[in-house]
Coordinates of C-alpha atoms and ligand atoms in Angstrom, one line a residue:
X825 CA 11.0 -20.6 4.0
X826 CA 8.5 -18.3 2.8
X827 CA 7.6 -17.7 -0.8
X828 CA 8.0 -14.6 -2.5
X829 CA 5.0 -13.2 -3.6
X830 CA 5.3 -12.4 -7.5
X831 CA 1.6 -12.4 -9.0
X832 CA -1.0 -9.9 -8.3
X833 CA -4.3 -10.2 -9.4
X834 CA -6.7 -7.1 -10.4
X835 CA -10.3 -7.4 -11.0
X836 CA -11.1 -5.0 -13.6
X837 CA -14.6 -6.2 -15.2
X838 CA -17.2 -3.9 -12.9
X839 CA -19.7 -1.7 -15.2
X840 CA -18.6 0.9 -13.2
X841 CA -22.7 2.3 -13.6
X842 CA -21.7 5.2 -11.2
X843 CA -19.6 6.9 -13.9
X844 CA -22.3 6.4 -16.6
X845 CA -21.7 7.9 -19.4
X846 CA -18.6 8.0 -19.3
X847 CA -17.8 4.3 -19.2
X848 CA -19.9 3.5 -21.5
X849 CA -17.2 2.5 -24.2
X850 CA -14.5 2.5 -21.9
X851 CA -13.9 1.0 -18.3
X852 CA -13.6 3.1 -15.5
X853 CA -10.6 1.9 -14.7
X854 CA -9.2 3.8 -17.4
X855 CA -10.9 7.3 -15.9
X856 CA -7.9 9.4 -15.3
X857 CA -6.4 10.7 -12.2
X858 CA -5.1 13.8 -13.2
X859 CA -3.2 12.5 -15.9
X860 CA -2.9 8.8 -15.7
X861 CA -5.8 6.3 -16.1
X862 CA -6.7 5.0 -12.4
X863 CA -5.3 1.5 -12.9
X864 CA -2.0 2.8 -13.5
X865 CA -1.3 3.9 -10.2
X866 CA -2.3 0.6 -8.6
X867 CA 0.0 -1.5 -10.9
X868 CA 2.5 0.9 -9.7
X869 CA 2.2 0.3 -6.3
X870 CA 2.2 -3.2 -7.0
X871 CA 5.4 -3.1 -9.0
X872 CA 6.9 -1.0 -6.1
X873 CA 6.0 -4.0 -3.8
X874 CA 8.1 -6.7 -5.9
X875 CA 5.2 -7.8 -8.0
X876 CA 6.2 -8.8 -11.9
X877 CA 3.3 -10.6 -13.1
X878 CA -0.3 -8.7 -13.3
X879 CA -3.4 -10.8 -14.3
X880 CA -6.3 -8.9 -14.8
X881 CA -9.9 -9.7 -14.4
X882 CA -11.8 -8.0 -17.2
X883 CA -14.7 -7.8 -18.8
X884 CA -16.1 -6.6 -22.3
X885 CA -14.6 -3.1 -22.3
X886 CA -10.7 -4.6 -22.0
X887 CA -9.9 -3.4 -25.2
X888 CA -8.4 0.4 -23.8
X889 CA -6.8 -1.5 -20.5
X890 CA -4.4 -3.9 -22.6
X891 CA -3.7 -0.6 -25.2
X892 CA -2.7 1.0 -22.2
X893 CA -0.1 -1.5 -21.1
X894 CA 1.1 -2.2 -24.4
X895 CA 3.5 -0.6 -26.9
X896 CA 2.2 1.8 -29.1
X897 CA 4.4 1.9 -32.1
X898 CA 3.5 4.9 -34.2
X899 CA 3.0 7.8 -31.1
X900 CA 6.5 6.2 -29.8
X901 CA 7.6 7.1 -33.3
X902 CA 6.7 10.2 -33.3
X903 CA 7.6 11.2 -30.3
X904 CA 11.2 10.5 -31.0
X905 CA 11.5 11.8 -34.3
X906 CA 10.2 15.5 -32.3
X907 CA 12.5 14.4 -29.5
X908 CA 10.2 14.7 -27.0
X909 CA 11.5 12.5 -24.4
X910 CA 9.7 13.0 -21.7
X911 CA 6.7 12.7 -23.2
X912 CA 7.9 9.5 -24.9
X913 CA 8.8 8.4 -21.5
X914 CA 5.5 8.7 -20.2
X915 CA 4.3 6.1 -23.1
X916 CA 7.1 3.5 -22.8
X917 CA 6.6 3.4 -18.5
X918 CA 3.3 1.7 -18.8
X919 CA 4.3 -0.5 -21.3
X920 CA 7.6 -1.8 -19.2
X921 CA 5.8 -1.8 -15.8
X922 CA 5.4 -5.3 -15.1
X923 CA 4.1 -8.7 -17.2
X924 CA 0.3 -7.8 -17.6
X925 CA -2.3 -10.9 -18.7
X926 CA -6.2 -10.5 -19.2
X927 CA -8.6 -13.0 -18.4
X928 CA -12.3 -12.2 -19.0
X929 CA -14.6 -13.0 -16.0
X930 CA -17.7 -14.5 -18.4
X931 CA -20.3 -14.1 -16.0
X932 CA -20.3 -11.0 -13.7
X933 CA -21.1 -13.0 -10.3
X934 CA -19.2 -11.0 -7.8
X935 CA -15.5 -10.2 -6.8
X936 CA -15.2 -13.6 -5.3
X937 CA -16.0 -15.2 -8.4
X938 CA -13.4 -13.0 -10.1
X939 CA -10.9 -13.9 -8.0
X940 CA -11.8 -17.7 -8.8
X941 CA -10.9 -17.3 -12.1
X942 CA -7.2 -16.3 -11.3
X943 CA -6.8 -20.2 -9.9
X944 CA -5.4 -21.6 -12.5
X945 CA -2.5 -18.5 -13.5
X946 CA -1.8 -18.4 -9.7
X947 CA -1.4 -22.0 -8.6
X948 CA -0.5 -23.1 -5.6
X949 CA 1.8 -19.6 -4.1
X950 CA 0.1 -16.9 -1.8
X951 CA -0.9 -13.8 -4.3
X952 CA -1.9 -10.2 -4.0
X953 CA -5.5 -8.6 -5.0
X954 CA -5.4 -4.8 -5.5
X955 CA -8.9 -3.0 -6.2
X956 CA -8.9 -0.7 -8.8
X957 CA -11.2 1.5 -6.4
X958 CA -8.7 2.3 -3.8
X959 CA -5.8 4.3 -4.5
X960 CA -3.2 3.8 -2.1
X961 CA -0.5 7.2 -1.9
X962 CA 3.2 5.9 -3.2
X963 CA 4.7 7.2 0.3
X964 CA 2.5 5.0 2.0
X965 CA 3.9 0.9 1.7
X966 CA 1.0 -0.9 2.9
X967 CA 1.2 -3.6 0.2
X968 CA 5.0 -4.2 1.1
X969 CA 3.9 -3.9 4.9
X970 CA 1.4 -6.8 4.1
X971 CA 3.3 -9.5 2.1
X972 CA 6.2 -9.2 4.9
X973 CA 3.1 -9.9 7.3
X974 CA 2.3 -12.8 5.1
X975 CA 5.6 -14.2 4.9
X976 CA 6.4 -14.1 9.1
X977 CA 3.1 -15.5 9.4
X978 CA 1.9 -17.9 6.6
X979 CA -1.7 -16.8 6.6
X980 CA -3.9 -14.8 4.7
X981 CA -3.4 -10.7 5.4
X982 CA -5.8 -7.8 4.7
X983 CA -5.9 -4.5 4.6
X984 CA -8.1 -2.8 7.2
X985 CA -8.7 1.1 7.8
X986 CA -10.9 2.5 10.3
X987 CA -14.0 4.3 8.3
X988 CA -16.5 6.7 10.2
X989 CA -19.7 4.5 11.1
X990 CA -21.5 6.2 9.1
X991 CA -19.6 4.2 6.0
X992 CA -19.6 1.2 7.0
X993 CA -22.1 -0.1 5.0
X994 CA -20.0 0.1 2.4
X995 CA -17.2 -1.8 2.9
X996 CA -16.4 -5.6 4.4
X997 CA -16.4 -4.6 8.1
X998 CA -13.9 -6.9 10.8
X999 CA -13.9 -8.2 14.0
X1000 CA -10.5 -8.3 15.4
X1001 CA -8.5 -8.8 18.4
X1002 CA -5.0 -7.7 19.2
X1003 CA -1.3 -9.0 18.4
X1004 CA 2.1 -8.7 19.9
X1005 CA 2.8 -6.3 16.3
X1006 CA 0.8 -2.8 17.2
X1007 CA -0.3 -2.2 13.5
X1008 CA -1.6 -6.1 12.8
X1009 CA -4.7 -8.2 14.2
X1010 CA -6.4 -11.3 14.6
X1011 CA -9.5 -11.3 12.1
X1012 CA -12.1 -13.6 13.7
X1013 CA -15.0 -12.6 11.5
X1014 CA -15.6 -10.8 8.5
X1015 CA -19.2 -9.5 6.8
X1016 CA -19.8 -7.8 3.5
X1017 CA -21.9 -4.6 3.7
X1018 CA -23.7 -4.9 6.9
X1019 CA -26.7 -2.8 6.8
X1020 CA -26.4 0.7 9.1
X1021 CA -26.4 0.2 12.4
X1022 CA -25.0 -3.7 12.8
X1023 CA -21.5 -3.2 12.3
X1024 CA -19.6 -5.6 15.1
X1025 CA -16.6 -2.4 14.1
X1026 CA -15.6 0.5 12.1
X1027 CA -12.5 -1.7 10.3
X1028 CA -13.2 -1.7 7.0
X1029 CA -11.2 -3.6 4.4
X1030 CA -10.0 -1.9 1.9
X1031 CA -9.1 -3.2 -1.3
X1032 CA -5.8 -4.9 -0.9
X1033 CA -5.5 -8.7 0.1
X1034 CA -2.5 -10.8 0.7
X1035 CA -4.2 -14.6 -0.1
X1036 CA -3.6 -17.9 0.3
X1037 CA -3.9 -20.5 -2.5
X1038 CA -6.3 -22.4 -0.3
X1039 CA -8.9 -19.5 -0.8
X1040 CA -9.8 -20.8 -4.2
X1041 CA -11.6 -23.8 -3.1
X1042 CA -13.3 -21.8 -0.7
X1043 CA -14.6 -19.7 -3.3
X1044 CA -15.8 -22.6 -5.4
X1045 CA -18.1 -23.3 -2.4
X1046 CA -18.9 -20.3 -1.6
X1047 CA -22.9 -19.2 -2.3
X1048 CA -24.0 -15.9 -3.4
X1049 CA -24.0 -13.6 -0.3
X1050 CA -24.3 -9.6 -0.3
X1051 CA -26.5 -8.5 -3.6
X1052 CA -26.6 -12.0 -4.8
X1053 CA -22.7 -12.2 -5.5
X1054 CA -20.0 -14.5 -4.9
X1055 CA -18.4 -12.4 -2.3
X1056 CA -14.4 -12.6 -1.3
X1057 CA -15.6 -11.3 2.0
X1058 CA -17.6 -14.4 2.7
X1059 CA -14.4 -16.9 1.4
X1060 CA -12.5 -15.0 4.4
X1061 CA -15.0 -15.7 7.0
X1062 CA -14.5 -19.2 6.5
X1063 CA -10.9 -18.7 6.8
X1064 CA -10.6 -16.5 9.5
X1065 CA -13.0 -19.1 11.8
X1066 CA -10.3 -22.1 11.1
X1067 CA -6.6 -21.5 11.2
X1068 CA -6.4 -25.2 9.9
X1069 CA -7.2 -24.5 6.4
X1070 CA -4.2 -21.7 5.8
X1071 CA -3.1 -20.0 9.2
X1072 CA -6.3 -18.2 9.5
X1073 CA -6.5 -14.3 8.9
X1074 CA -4.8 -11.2 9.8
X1075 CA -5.3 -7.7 9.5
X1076 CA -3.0 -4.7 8.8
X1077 CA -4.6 -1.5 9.7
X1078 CA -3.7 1.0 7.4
X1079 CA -3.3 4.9 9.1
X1080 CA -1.7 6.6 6.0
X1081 CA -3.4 8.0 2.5
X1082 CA -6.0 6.7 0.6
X1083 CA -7.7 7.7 -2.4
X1084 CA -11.1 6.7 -3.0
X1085 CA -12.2 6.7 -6.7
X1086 CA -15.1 4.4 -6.7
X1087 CA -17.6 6.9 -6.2
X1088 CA -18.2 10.4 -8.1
X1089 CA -17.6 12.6 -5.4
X1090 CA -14.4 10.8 -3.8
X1091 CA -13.1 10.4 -7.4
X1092 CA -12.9 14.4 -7.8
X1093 CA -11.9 14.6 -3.7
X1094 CA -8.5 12.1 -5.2
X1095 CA -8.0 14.3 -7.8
X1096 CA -7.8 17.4 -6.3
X1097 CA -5.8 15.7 -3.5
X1098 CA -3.1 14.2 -5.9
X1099 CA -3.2 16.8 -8.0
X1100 CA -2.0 19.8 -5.3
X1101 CA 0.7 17.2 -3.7
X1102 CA 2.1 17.1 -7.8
X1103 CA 5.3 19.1 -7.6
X1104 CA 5.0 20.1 -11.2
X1105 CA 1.0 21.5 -11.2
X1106 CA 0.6 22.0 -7.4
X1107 CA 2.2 24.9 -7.3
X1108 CA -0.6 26.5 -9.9
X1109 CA -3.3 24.9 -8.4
X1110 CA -3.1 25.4 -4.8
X1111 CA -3.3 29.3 -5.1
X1112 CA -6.2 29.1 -7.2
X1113 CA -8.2 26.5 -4.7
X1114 CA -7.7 28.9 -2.2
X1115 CA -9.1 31.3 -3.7
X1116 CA -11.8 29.7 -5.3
X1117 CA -12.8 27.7 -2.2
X1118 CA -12.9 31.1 -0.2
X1119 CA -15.7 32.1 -2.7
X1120 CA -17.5 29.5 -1.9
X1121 CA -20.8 29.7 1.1
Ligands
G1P805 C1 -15.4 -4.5 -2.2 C2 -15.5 -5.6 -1.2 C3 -15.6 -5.0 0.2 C4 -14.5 -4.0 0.4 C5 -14.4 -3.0 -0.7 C6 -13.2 -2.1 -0.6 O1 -16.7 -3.9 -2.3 O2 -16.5 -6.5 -1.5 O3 -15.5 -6.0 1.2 O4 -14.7 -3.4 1.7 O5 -14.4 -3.6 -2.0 O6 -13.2 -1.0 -1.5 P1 -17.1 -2.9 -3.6 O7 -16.5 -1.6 -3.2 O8 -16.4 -3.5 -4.8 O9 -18.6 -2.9 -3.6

């Protein structure tokens, strides 16, 4: 019988250098997407996909991300003494959301070797990795598509979207071949960041992984690949060429929303995208964008 999947793990120690100065004294997980910090919404959408225990890779800046999840005794206070309780609400939610532990990654080597450092929380059960980068829209169910993937077919299940070629230098690009299920493949090879112009596809993986226990020896014998980092990407390879080690690799591709925030532009792009859907601001804002992008040459 298959395991449940219960324990996600979220790497949360990057520098994130492309928000500087902002994340200077706080990390950018905690940048907020209209009005809730990033790594929020990805809890959430782990939550929603049956997940109760968190463990989150961090580095020095952790201080904000385990305020965030915590209580916060005096604003809770206050809140109810006013009788504000919506806003109270708001405060309490992240607090409730789900069992959260930190684990500081020591060395920065790589999202591989972050991942490494969840072995001995996880054990031996199959376990979810969400990237804080990737925002993935609530309607949307991909993680819940991927752990039933995982559970019909004991392997190891990514996330895959197809980019423009253009970006797929970027991401951890596939090479695939079909299944009897029209939204899942085969992955038979995987490489991190290929440089423009060798891409064996335009499947990118995006930053949610269904993995098998057996992936953390891999990743203690896995060299530095891409920039000189332990990459996950290149653990996967090795699991996608033998189906041996834990029932080799699939791929879900994703068609529905995604909201990049890893990068200055596509963080303003999600948050004008959110934002208009929002039932309680869209309404302002998507008469003013009109307007104000009709201005525009
Ligand atoms: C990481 C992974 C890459 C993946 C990407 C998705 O790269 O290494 O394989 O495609 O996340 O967002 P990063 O964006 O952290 O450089």
């Amino acid at each position: 019988m298959a395991i449940r999947v219960t324990k996600a793990v979220i790497p949360a120690a990057g520098l994130g250098t492309r928000f500087l100065p902002a994340t200077k004294a706080m990390p950018k997980e905690m940048l907020p997407v209209v009005d809730k910090p990033a790594i929020q919404y990805v809890v959430e959408e782990a939550v929603a996909a049956g997940i109760v225990d968190v463990l989150m890779i961090t580095g020095r800046n952790k201080a904000t991300l385990e305020n965030h999840f915590d209580r916060v005794g005096e604003l809770e206070a206050a809140l109810e003494r006013k009788g504000d309780i919506d806003r109270l609400k708001k405060v309490t939610y992240s607090s409730d959301l789900a069992e959260v532990h930190y684990l500081r990654q020591g060395d920065p080597l790589g999202l591989g070797h972050a991942v490494l450092q969840a072995k001995m929380h996880v054990g031996v059960q199959p376990f979810a990795v969400l990237l804080g980068d990737d925002i993935i829209d609530e309607r949307d169910h991909l993680l819940q598509r991927m752990l039933n993937v995982q559970a019909e077919r004991n392997a190891t299940v990514i996330a895959l979207q197809e980019v423009d070629s253009s970006h797929a230098h970027l991401y951890g690009i596939a090479t695939v071949s079909p299944t009897n299920e029209s939204d899942v493949v085969r992955v038979n090879g995987l490489v991190e960041k290929p440089e423009p112009g060798t891409e064996p596809s335009n499947l990118a993986v995006i930053g949610r992984y269904v993995l098998q226990p057996q992936v953390f020896e891999v990743l203690a014998s896995t060299k530095p690949g891409q920039g000189g980092e332990i990459q996950l990407t290149d653990a996967l390879q090795v699991l996608s060429a033998d189906e041996t080690i834990a029932g080799g690799v699939y791929g879900v591709v994703f068609k529905g929303r995604r909201y990049d925030t890893g990068d200055r532009v596509d963080y303003i792009k999600a948050i004008v995208e959110l934002a208009v859907e929002r039932e309680d601001i869209g309404p302002e804002l998507r008469p003013w964008l009109k307007r104000f992008a009709e201005g525009l040459d």
